[in-house]
Tab-separated table of N, CA and C in Angstrom:
chain	number	residue	atom	x	y	z
J	1	GLY	N	132.116	43.217	137.652
J	1	GLY	CA	132.534	44.090	136.631
J	1	GLY	C	131.657	45.321	136.525
J	2	LYS	N	132.304	46.379	136.130
J	2	LYS	CA	131.636	47.659	135.963
J	2	LYS	C	131.812	48.117	134.519
J	3	LEU	N	130.722	48.572	133.902
J	3	LEU	CA	130.774	49.091	132.545
J	3	LEU	C	131.539	50.410	132.548
J	4	LEU	N	132.632	50.456	131.777
J	4	LEU	CA	133.470	51.651	131.750
J	4	LEU	C	133.096	52.612	130.629
J	5	ASP	N	132.702	52.080	129.487
J	5	ASP	CA	132.412	52.944	128.352
J	5	ASP	C	131.600	52.161	127.328
J	6	VAL	N	130.910	52.875	126.488
J	6	VAL	CA	130.178	52.282	125.373
J	6	VAL	C	130.711	52.923	124.097
J	7	LEU	N	131.161	52.083	123.177
J	7	LEU	CA	131.663	52.575	121.904
J	7	LEU	C	130.556	52.397	120.867
J	8	ALA	N	130.050	53.491	120.361
J	8	ALA	CA	128.944	53.442	119.401
J	8	ALA	C	129.387	54.052	118.081
J	9	GLY	N	128.833	53.529	116.991
J	9	GLY	CA	129.159	54.090	115.686
J	9	GLY	C	128.783	53.191	114.532
J	10	HIS	N	128.840	51.884	114.732
J	10	HIS	CA	128.444	50.971	113.652
J	10	HIS	C	126.935	51.021	113.463
J	11	GLU	N	126.511	50.825	112.227
J	11	GLU	CA	125.087	50.819	111.906
J	11	GLU	C	124.553	49.416	111.670
J	12	GLY	N	125.396	48.415	111.811
J	12	GLY	CA	125.004	47.018	111.644
J	12	GLY	C	125.627	46.190	112.745
J	13	PRO	N	125.321	44.893	112.769
J	13	PRO	CA	125.878	44.022	113.801
J	13	PRO	C	127.405	43.968	113.752
J	14	ILE	N	128.022	43.893	114.926
J	14	ILE	CA	129.479	43.754	115.039
J	14	ILE	C	129.816	42.286	114.751
J	15	SER	N	130.759	42.055	113.853
J	15	SER	CA	131.112	40.687	113.488
J	15	SER	C	132.484	40.265	114.002
J	16	GLY	N	133.308	41.212	114.431
J	16	GLY	CA	134.630	40.856	114.923
J	16	GLY	C	135.289	41.988	115.672
J	17	LEU	N	136.202	41.616	116.585
J	17	LEU	CA	136.973	42.580	117.370
J	17	LEU	C	138.418	42.110	117.441
J	18	SER	N	139.343	43.050	117.453
J	18	SER	CA	140.750	42.707	117.603
J	18	SER	C	141.494	43.868	118.247
J	19	PHE	N	142.239	43.582	119.314
J	19	PHE	CA	143.092	44.587	119.943
J	19	PHE	C	144.447	44.594	119.258
J	20	SER	N	145.015	45.782	119.085
J	20	SER	CA	146.373	45.887	118.588
J	20	SER	C	147.306	45.353	119.660
J	21	PRO	N	148.307	44.560	119.283
J	21	PRO	CA	149.230	44.024	120.286
J	21	PRO	C	150.214	45.062	120.843
J	22	VAL	N	150.315	46.235	120.205
J	22	VAL	CA	151.328	47.205	120.651
J	22	VAL	C	150.790	48.602	120.960
J	23	THR	N	149.565	48.921	120.546
J	23	THR	CA	149.015	50.242	120.809
J	23	THR	C	147.672	50.109	121.519
J	24	SER	N	147.022	51.209	121.753
J	24	SER	CA	145.724	51.193	122.432
J	24	SER	C	144.558	51.174	121.444
J	25	LEU	N	144.790	50.652	120.233
J	25	LEU	CA	143.731	50.587	119.227
J	25	LEU	C	142.918	49.305	119.362
J	26	LEU	N	141.626	49.448	119.167
J	26	LEU	CA	140.704	48.335	119.062
J	26	LEU	C	140.053	48.439	117.692
J	27	ALA	N	140.089	47.358	116.930
J	27	ALA	CA	139.432	47.332	115.624
J	27	ALA	C	138.138	46.546	115.755
J	28	SER	N	137.070	47.099	115.195
J	28	SER	CA	135.787	46.398	115.176
J	28	SER	C	135.323	46.288	113.733
J	29	SER	N	134.826	45.115	113.371
J	29	SER	CA	134.301	44.908	112.018
J	29	SER	C	132.798	44.714	112.111
J	30	SER	N	132.106	45.094	111.028
J	30	SER	CA	130.651	45.077	111.078
J	30	SER	C	130.059	44.743	109.724
J	31	TRP	N	128.803	44.331	109.771
J	31	TRP	CA	128.040	44.079	108.554
J	31	TRP	C	127.601	45.372	107.894
J	32	ASP	N	127.961	46.527	108.446
J	32	ASP	CA	127.630	47.800	107.808
J	32	ASP	C	128.699	48.219	106.789
J	33	LYS	N	129.539	47.267	106.379
J	33	LYS	CA	130.607	47.481	105.393
J	33	LYS	C	131.677	48.440	105.892
J	34	SER	N	132.044	48.293	107.172
J	34	SER	CA	133.115	49.139	107.696
J	34	SER	C	133.902	48.435	108.789
J	35	VAL	N	135.129	48.898	108.932
J	35	VAL	CA	135.971	48.569	110.080
J	35	VAL	C	136.211	49.891	110.784
J	36	ARG	N	136.101	49.883	112.089
J	36	ARG	CA	136.354	51.105	112.855
J	36	ARG	C	137.529	50.867	113.785
J	37	LEU	N	138.402	51.886	113.848
J	37	LEU	CA	139.545	51.852	114.755
J	37	LEU	C	139.269	52.800	115.912
J	38	TRP	N	139.289	52.267	117.117
J	38	TRP	CA	138.988	53.025	118.320
J	38	TRP	C	140.249	53.150	119.159
J	39	ASP	N	140.569	54.357	119.588
J	39	ASP	CA	141.649	54.540	120.554
J	39	ASP	C	140.984	54.490	121.926
J	40	ILE	N	141.093	53.373	122.589
J	40	ILE	CA	140.281	53.134	123.785
J	40	ILE	C	140.710	53.925	125.009
J	41	PHE	N	141.911	54.506	125.002
J	41	PHE	CA	142.348	55.275	126.167
J	41	PHE	C	142.154	56.775	125.996
J	42	LYS	N	141.737	57.216	124.832
J	42	LYS	CA	141.422	58.632	124.626
J	42	LYS	C	140.004	58.878	125.104
J	43	SER	N	139.749	60.074	125.601
J	43	SER	CA	138.384	60.379	126.035
J	43	SER	C	137.451	60.332	124.838
J	44	LYS	N	136.300	59.778	125.022
J	44	LYS	CA	135.267	59.591	123.998
J	44	LYS	C	135.705	58.615	122.907
J	45	GLY	N	136.822	57.949	123.083
J	45	GLY	CA	137.257	56.930	122.135
J	45	GLY	C	137.329	57.414	120.707
J	46	GLU	N	138.417	58.083	120.350
J	46	GLU	CA	138.574	58.562	118.980
J	46	GLU	C	138.387	57.399	118.017
J	47	VAL	N	137.699	57.656	116.922
J	47	VAL	CA	137.375	56.587	115.989
J	47	VAL	C	137.715	57.002	114.563
J	48	GLU	N	138.182	56.008	113.808
J	48	GLU	CA	138.418	56.211	112.384
J	48	GLU	C	137.700	55.090	111.656
J	49	ALA	N	136.870	55.443	110.691
J	49	ALA	CA	136.120	54.447	109.929
J	49	ALA	C	136.877	54.106	108.657
J	50	LEU	N	136.999	52.815	108.383
J	50	LEU	CA	137.632	52.331	107.160
J	50	LEU	C	136.539	51.682	106.316
J	51	PRO	N	136.031	52.375	105.293
J	51	PRO	CA	134.932	51.829	104.493
J	51	PRO	C	135.394	50.643	103.646
J	52	GLN	N	134.507	49.653	103.504
J	52	GLN	CA	134.819	48.443	102.745
J	52	GLN	C	133.829	48.297	101.590
J	53	SER	N	134.138	47.397	100.677
J	53	SER	CA	133.272	47.172	99.522
J	53	SER	C	132.154	46.175	99.803
J	54	SER	N	132.238	45.482	100.930
J	54	SER	CA	131.266	44.451	101.268
J	54	SER	C	131.197	44.321	102.787
J	55	ASP	N	130.215	43.557	103.288
J	55	ASP	CA	130.123	43.322	104.725
J	55	ASP	C	131.419	42.698	105.227
J	56	VAL	N	131.833	43.090	106.432
J	56	VAL	CA	133.091	42.611	107.006
J	56	VAL	C	132.784	41.500	108.002
J	57	LEU	N	133.471	40.366	107.850
J	57	LEU	CA	133.200	39.202	108.688
J	57	LEU	C	134.125	39.088	109.888
J	58	CYS	N	135.396	39.461	109.729
J	58	CYS	CA	136.339	39.385	110.849
J	58	CYS	C	137.517	40.318	110.575
J	59	VAL	N	138.289	40.543	111.628
J	59	VAL	CA	139.394	41.490	111.561
J	59	VAL	C	140.542	40.983	112.431
J	60	ALA	N	141.785	41.278	112.024
J	60	ALA	CA	142.960	40.864	112.794
J	60	ALA	C	144.095	41.856	112.584
J	61	PHE	N	144.856	42.106	113.661
J	61	PHE	CA	146.062	42.935	113.582
J	61	PHE	C	147.273	42.055	113.329
J	62	ARG	N	148.223	42.575	112.542
J	62	ARG	CA	149.518	41.925	112.390
J	62	ARG	C	150.240	42.009	113.735
J	63	PRO	N	151.100	41.063	114.074
J	63	PRO	CA	151.747	41.069	115.392
J	63	PRO	C	152.514	42.347	115.744
J	64	ASP	N	153.004	43.092	114.754
J	64	ASP	CA	153.684	44.351	115.066
J	64	ASP	C	152.715	45.523	115.198
J	65	GLY	N	151.425	45.286	114.956
J	65	GLY	CA	150.394	46.308	115.113
J	65	GLY	C	150.329	47.340	114.010
J	66	LYS	N	151.147	47.219	112.970
J	66	LYS	CA	151.195	48.228	111.920
J	66	LYS	C	150.213	47.971	110.780
J	67	GLU	N	149.688	46.768	110.705
J	67	GLU	CA	148.795	46.411	109.604
J	67	GLU	C	147.566	45.702	110.163
J	68	LEU	N	146.480	45.861	109.433
J	68	LEU	CA	145.196	45.283	109.813
J	68	LEU	C	144.645	44.550	108.600
J	69	CYS	N	144.108	43.356	108.815
J	69	CYS	CA	143.479	42.604	107.736
J	69	CYS	C	142.027	42.358	108.099
J	70	CYS	N	141.150	42.464	107.111
J	70	CYS	CA	139.755	42.117	107.343
J	70	CYS	C	139.269	41.232	106.204
J	71	SER	N	138.375	40.319	106.557
J	71	SER	CA	137.780	39.416	105.588
J	71	SER	C	136.410	39.951	105.207
J	72	LEU	N	136.165	40.025	103.902
J	72	LEU	CA	134.907	40.576	103.393
J	72	LEU	C	133.997	39.473	102.874
J	73	LEU	N	132.713	39.733	102.902
J	73	LEU	CA	131.713	38.772	102.460
J	73	LEU	C	131.865	38.396	100.991
J	74	ASP	N	132.475	39.259	100.192
J	74	ASP	CA	132.671	38.948	98.771
J	74	ASP	C	133.916	38.096	98.509
J	75	GLY	N	134.572	37.616	99.580
J	75	GLY	CA	135.710	36.710	99.439
J	75	GLY	C	137.071	37.377	99.444
J	76	GLN	N	137.129	38.681	99.566
J	76	GLN	CA	138.412	39.375	99.573
J	76	GLN	C	138.996	39.467	100.973
J	77	LEU	N	140.314	39.539	101.037
J	77	LEU	CA	141.028	39.913	102.248
J	77	LEU	C	141.594	41.302	101.971
J	78	ALA	N	141.209	42.278	102.784
J	78	ALA	CA	141.657	43.662	102.590
J	78	ALA	C	142.684	44.002	103.664
J	79	PHE	N	143.779	44.624	103.254
J	79	PHE	CA	144.870	44.971	104.167
J	79	PHE	C	144.977	46.484	104.272
J	80	TRP	N	145.048	46.971	105.503
J	80	TRP	CA	145.063	48.402	105.781
J	80	TRP	C	146.266	48.749	106.640
J	81	ASP	N	146.793	49.945	106.433
J	81	ASP	CA	147.817	50.493	107.322
J	81	ASP	C	147.097	50.977	108.574
J	82	ALA	N	147.418	50.400	109.710
J	82	ALA	CA	146.703	50.719	110.950
J	82	ALA	C	147.025	52.118	111.465
J	83	MET	N	148.159	52.682	111.070
J	83	MET	CA	148.536	54.012	111.559
J	83	MET	C	147.921	55.130	110.718
J	84	THR	N	147.881	54.937	109.390
J	84	THR	CA	147.375	56.000	108.513
J	84	THR	C	145.926	55.777	108.087
J	85	GLY	N	145.417	54.549	108.209
J	85	GLY	CA	144.059	54.255	107.781
J	85	GLY	C	143.913	54.129	106.275
J	86	GLU	N	145.011	53.897	105.569
J	86	GLU	CA	144.969	53.770	104.114
J	86	GLU	C	144.980	52.302	103.707
J	87	MET	N	144.171	51.977	102.679
J	87	MET	CA	144.177	50.612	102.174
J	87	MET	C	145.487	50.369	101.434
J	88	LYS	N	146.097	49.224	101.701
J	88	LYS	CA	147.357	48.873	101.063
J	88	LYS	C	147.118	48.000	99.830
J	89	TYR	N	146.349	46.931	99.994
J	89	TYR	CA	146.075	46.009	98.898
J	89	TYR	C	145.010	45.013	99.320
J	90	THR	N	144.581	44.196	98.356
J	90	THR	CA	143.616	43.134	98.644
J	90	THR	C	144.123	41.823	98.043
J	91	ILE	N	143.633	40.738	98.602
J	91	ILE	CA	143.871	39.404	98.050
J	91	ILE	C	142.494	38.805	97.780
J	92	GLU	N	142.294	38.330	96.564
J	92	GLU	CA	141.024	37.702	96.192
J	92	GLU	C	141.077	36.234	96.605
J	93	GLY	N	140.245	35.846	97.561
J	93	GLY	CA	140.277	34.486	98.076
J	93	GLY	C	139.077	33.637	97.713
J	94	ARG	N	138.136	34.202	97.005
J	94	ARG	CA	136.879	33.503	96.715
J	94	ARG	C	137.101	32.163	96.004
J	95	LYS	N	137.953	32.135	95.003
J	95	LYS	CA	138.172	30.894	94.262
J	95	LYS	C	139.003	29.884	95.053
J	96	ASP	N	139.769	30.364	96.016
J	96	ASP	CA	140.608	29.468	96.810
J	96	ASP	C	139.809	28.689	97.853
J	97	ILE	N	138.720	29.241	98.322
J	97	ILE	CA	137.955	28.584	99.381
J	97	ILE	C	136.839	27.691	98.845
J	98	ILE	N	136.489	27.847	97.574
J	98	ILE	CA	135.422	27.033	96.986
J	98	ILE	C	135.878	25.579	96.898
J	99	GLY	N	134.966	24.686	97.179
J	99	GLY	CA	135.287	23.280	97.006
J	99	GLY	C	134.263	22.385	97.656
J	100	GLY	N	133.786	21.448	96.905
J	100	GLY	CA	132.842	20.466	97.429
J	100	GLY	C	131.449	21.032	97.605
J	101	ARG	N	130.515	20.140	97.752
J	101	ARG	CA	129.150	20.558	98.032
J	101	ARG	C	128.643	19.741	99.201
J	102	ARG	N	127.690	20.279	99.893
J	102	ARG	CA	127.072	19.558	101.001
J	102	ARG	C	126.269	18.390	100.458
J	103	HIS	N	126.116	17.362	101.274
J	103	HIS	CA	125.405	16.168	100.812
J	103	HIS	C	123.936	16.448	100.484
J	104	ASP	N	123.358	17.484	101.085
J	104	ASP	CA	121.957	17.808	100.855
J	104	ASP	C	121.771	18.960	99.864
J	105	GLU	N	122.851	19.372	99.206
J	105	GLU	CA	122.785	20.531	98.317
J	105	GLU	C	122.694	20.078	96.858
J	106	ALA	N	121.757	20.649	96.133
J	106	ALA	CA	121.557	20.283	94.735
J	106	ALA	C	122.480	21.049	93.793
J	107	ARG	N	122.938	22.240	94.215
J	107	ARG	CA	123.785	23.061	93.345
J	107	ARG	C	125.237	22.596	93.378
J	108	ALA	N	125.936	22.786	92.291
J	108	ALA	CA	127.355	22.465	92.232
J	108	ALA	C	128.141	23.435	93.116
J	109	ALA	N	129.333	23.041	93.517
J	109	ALA	CA	130.161	23.858	94.411
J	109	ALA	C	130.437	25.245	93.841
J	110	LYS	N	130.660	25.339	92.520
J	110	LYS	CA	130.980	26.648	91.941
J	110	LYS	C	129.784	27.597	91.933
J	111	ASN	N	128.560	27.073	92.048
J	111	ASN	CA	127.360	27.906	92.088
J	111	ASN	C	126.833	28.134	93.497
J	112	SER	N	127.444	27.486	94.459
J	112	SER	CA	126.988	27.591	95.844
J	112	SER	C	127.448	28.908	96.455
J	113	THR	N	126.698	29.386	97.432
J	113	THR	CA	127.068	30.631	98.114
J	113	THR	C	127.458	30.394	99.558
J	114	HIS	N	127.495	29.138	100.015
J	114	HIS	CA	127.740	28.883	101.426
J	114	HIS	C	129.208	28.976	101.834
J	115	ALA	N	130.143	28.941	100.925
J	115	ALA	CA	131.550	28.939	101.304
J	115	ALA	C	132.372	29.848	100.394
J	116	LEU	N	131.960	31.089	100.258
J	116	LEU	CA	132.668	31.993	99.365
J	116	LEU	C	133.424	33.092	100.097
J	117	SER	N	133.555	32.964	101.400
J	117	SER	CA	134.279	33.980	102.166
J	117	SER	C	134.923	33.330	103.376
J	118	PHE	N	135.881	34.042	103.950
J	118	PHE	CA	136.588	33.566	105.136
J	118	PHE	C	135.941	34.170	106.381
J	119	SER	N	135.645	33.338	107.348
J	119	SER	CA	135.036	33.838	108.588
J	119	SER	C	136.035	33.926	109.727
J	120	SER	N	137.271	33.467	109.493
J	120	SER	CA	138.300	33.535	110.516
J	120	SER	C	139.655	33.766	109.858
J	121	ILE	N	140.399	34.736	110.365
J	121	ILE	CA	141.733	35.031	109.841
J	121	ILE	C	142.711	35.215	110.997
J	122	CYS	N	143.972	34.910	110.726
J	122	CYS	CA	145.009	35.051	111.748
J	122	CYS	C	146.358	35.231	111.066
J	123	TYR	N	147.154	36.173	111.543
J	123	TYR	CA	148.503	36.368	111.022
J	123	TYR	C	149.441	35.307	111.582
J	124	SER	N	150.479	34.978	110.820
J	124	SER	CA	151.543	34.128	111.349
J	124	SER	C	152.330	34.946	112.374
J	125	ALA	N	153.130	34.289	113.182
J	125	ALA	CA	153.860	34.963	114.258
J	125	ALA	C	154.800	36.053	113.735
J	126	ASP	N	155.388	35.851	112.558
J	126	ASP	CA	156.283	36.869	112.002
J	126	ASP	C	155.557	37.899	111.147
J	127	GLY	N	154.257	37.716	110.920
J	127	GLY	CA	153.454	38.677	110.163
J	127	GLY	C	153.604	38.588	108.665
J	128	SER	N	154.318	37.581	108.167
J	128	SER	CA	154.538	37.482	106.721
J	128	SER	C	153.420	36.734	105.998
J	129	CYS	N	152.639	35.971	106.734
J	129	CYS	CA	151.561	35.185	106.136
J	129	CYS	C	150.257	35.416	106.885
J	130	ILE	N	149.168	35.140	106.205
J	130	ILE	CA	147.853	35.177	106.849
J	130	ILE	C	147.174	33.840	106.595
J	131	LEU	N	146.598	33.290	107.652
J	131	LEU	CA	145.819	32.059	107.560
J	131	LEU	C	144.364	32.450	107.522
J	132	ALA	N	143.598	31.799	106.665
J	132	ALA	CA	142.189	32.143	106.511
J	132	ALA	C	141.374	30.871	106.345
J	133	GLY	N	140.260	30.816	107.051
J	133	GLY	CA	139.365	29.668	106.967
J	133	GLY	C	137.930	30.138	107.067
J	134	GLY	N	137.020	29.249	106.747
J	134	GLY	CA	135.624	29.641	106.798
J	134	GLY	C	134.703	28.459	106.775
J	135	ASN	N	133.568	28.640	106.142
J	135	ASN	CA	132.530	27.635	106.080
J	135	ASN	C	132.826	26.663	104.947
J	136	SER	N	134.013	26.120	104.954
J	136	SER	CA	134.498	25.272	103.887
J	136	SER	C	135.438	24.253	104.507
J	137	LYS	N	135.854	23.284	103.723
J	137	LYS	CA	136.797	22.295	104.238
J	137	LYS	C	138.251	22.743	104.081
J	138	PHE	N	138.467	23.970	103.606
J	138	PHE	CA	139.822	24.440	103.342
J	138	PHE	C	140.286	25.515	104.324
J	139	VAL	N	141.579	25.477	104.644
J	139	VAL	CA	142.269	26.566	105.316
J	139	VAL	C	143.355	27.004	104.343
J	140	CYS	N	143.414	28.289	104.058
J	140	CYS	CA	144.358	28.829	103.080
J	140	CYS	C	145.431	29.645	103.789
J	141	ILE	N	146.666	29.508	103.327
J	141	ILE	CA	147.774	30.324	103.824
J	141	ILE	C	148.264	31.177	102.666
J	142	TYR	N	148.245	32.486	102.871
J	142	TYR	CA	148.694	33.443	101.854
J	142	TYR	C	149.989	34.111	102.296
J	143	GLU	N	150.923	34.258	101.355
J	143	GLU	CA	152.126	35.039	101.595
J	143	GLU	C	151.740	36.468	101.248
J	144	ILE	N	151.842	37.360	102.219
J	144	ILE	CA	151.252	38.684	102.080
J	144	ILE	C	152.006	39.583	101.106
J	145	SER	N	153.321	39.626	101.171
J	145	SER	CA	154.057	40.578	100.329
J	145	SER	C	153.890	40.270	98.834
J	146	GLN	N	153.773	38.996	98.482
J	146	GLN	CA	153.592	38.626	97.080
J	146	GLN	C	152.121	38.411	96.718
J	147	LYS	N	151.252	38.413	97.724
J	147	LYS	CA	149.811	38.228	97.540
J	147	LYS	C	149.483	36.927	96.805
J	148	ILE	N	150.136	35.837	97.246
J	148	ILE	CA	149.904	34.543	96.610
J	148	ILE	C	149.462	33.508	97.632
J	149	LEU	N	148.728	32.517	97.142
J	149	LEU	CA	148.328	31.379	97.955
J	149	LEU	C	149.519	30.440	98.073
J	150	LEU	N	150.008	30.242	99.299
J	150	LEU	CA	151.128	29.334	99.513
J	150	LEU	C	150.674	27.891	99.624
J	151	LYS	N	149.627	27.691	100.398
J	151	LYS	CA	149.176	26.329	100.672
J	151	LYS	C	147.690	26.341	100.977
J	152	LYS	N	147.023	25.299	100.540
J	152	LYS	CA	145.593	25.133	100.809
J	152	LYS	C	145.434	23.762	101.447
J	153	PHE	N	145.054	23.763	102.730
J	153	PHE	CA	144.897	22.523	103.467
J	153	PHE	C	143.448	22.057	103.426
J	154	VAL	N	143.240	20.772	103.222
J	154	VAL	CA	141.925	20.172	103.393
J	154	VAL	C	141.885	19.715	104.845
J	155	ILE	N	141.004	20.317	105.621
J	155	ILE	CA	140.990	19.985	107.043
J	155	ILE	C	140.031	18.862	107.383
J	156	SER	N	139.121	18.531	106.463
J	156	SER	CA	138.210	17.429	106.734
J	156	SER	C	137.591	16.934	105.442
J	157	ASN	N	137.510	15.632	105.358
J	157	ASN	CA	136.708	15.032	104.305
J	157	ASN	C	135.682	14.111	104.954
J	158	ASN	N	135.477	14.322	106.237
J	158	ASN	CA	134.576	13.535	107.040
J	158	ASN	C	133.125	13.892	106.720
J	159	LEU	N	132.320	12.912	106.418
J	159	LEU	CA	130.930	13.144	106.072
J	159	LEU	C	129.985	12.976	107.252
J	160	SER	N	130.527	12.494	108.366
J	160	SER	CA	129.697	12.230	109.530
J	160	SER	C	129.687	13.437	110.464
J	161	LEU	N	128.524	13.768	111.003
J	161	LEU	CA	128.427	14.892	111.929
J	161	LEU	C	129.079	14.598	113.265
J	162	ASP	N	129.116	13.341	113.683
J	162	ASP	CA	129.702	13.025	114.985
J	162	ASP	C	131.196	12.766	114.917
J	163	GLY	N	131.784	12.799	113.735
J	163	GLY	CA	133.219	12.672	113.589
J	163	GLY	C	133.739	11.263	113.713
J	164	VAL	N	132.879	10.271	113.612
J	164	VAL	CA	133.288	8.884	113.776
J	164	VAL	C	133.560	8.207	112.440
J	165	LEU	N	132.728	8.495	111.459
J	165	LEU	CA	132.856	7.822	110.171
J	165	LEU	C	133.705	8.627	109.200
J	166	GLU	N	134.448	7.950	108.379
J	166	GLU	CA	135.239	8.609	107.338
J	166	GLU	C	134.615	8.330	105.987
């Protein structure tokens, strides 16, 4: 492999990358509280910065490439128009992902800071829902147009690290 280009601009660590499924855009998320959109086939990689209210943990394009979602450290899911760079809306997910405490943790789940944001997001195939999961036992499915939690799955109640004991 040969290095073709270096895309520079973030001031903090890169936390996520996502290619648009239909255009030449690459979205990068960072702990510098921004998402950047890069047109990778333009010379010097044209970039548009989308400022966020908190550090960005991950980013995903909707299957039609027209919308972008990013997960923020404060528990929000922010939705952006990928063509205009305008914020469309947010979904507050912090209360949906809270639940349970670690066996070695003295604080109650509602006071804990270990599971208050989503570290992984993915659109459904039709783009109408977003799945979000993180450092918690829950995976949440949100219906995007109504901005509501459709379903919250408990993916594990296993207390064993090796996955043998229930």
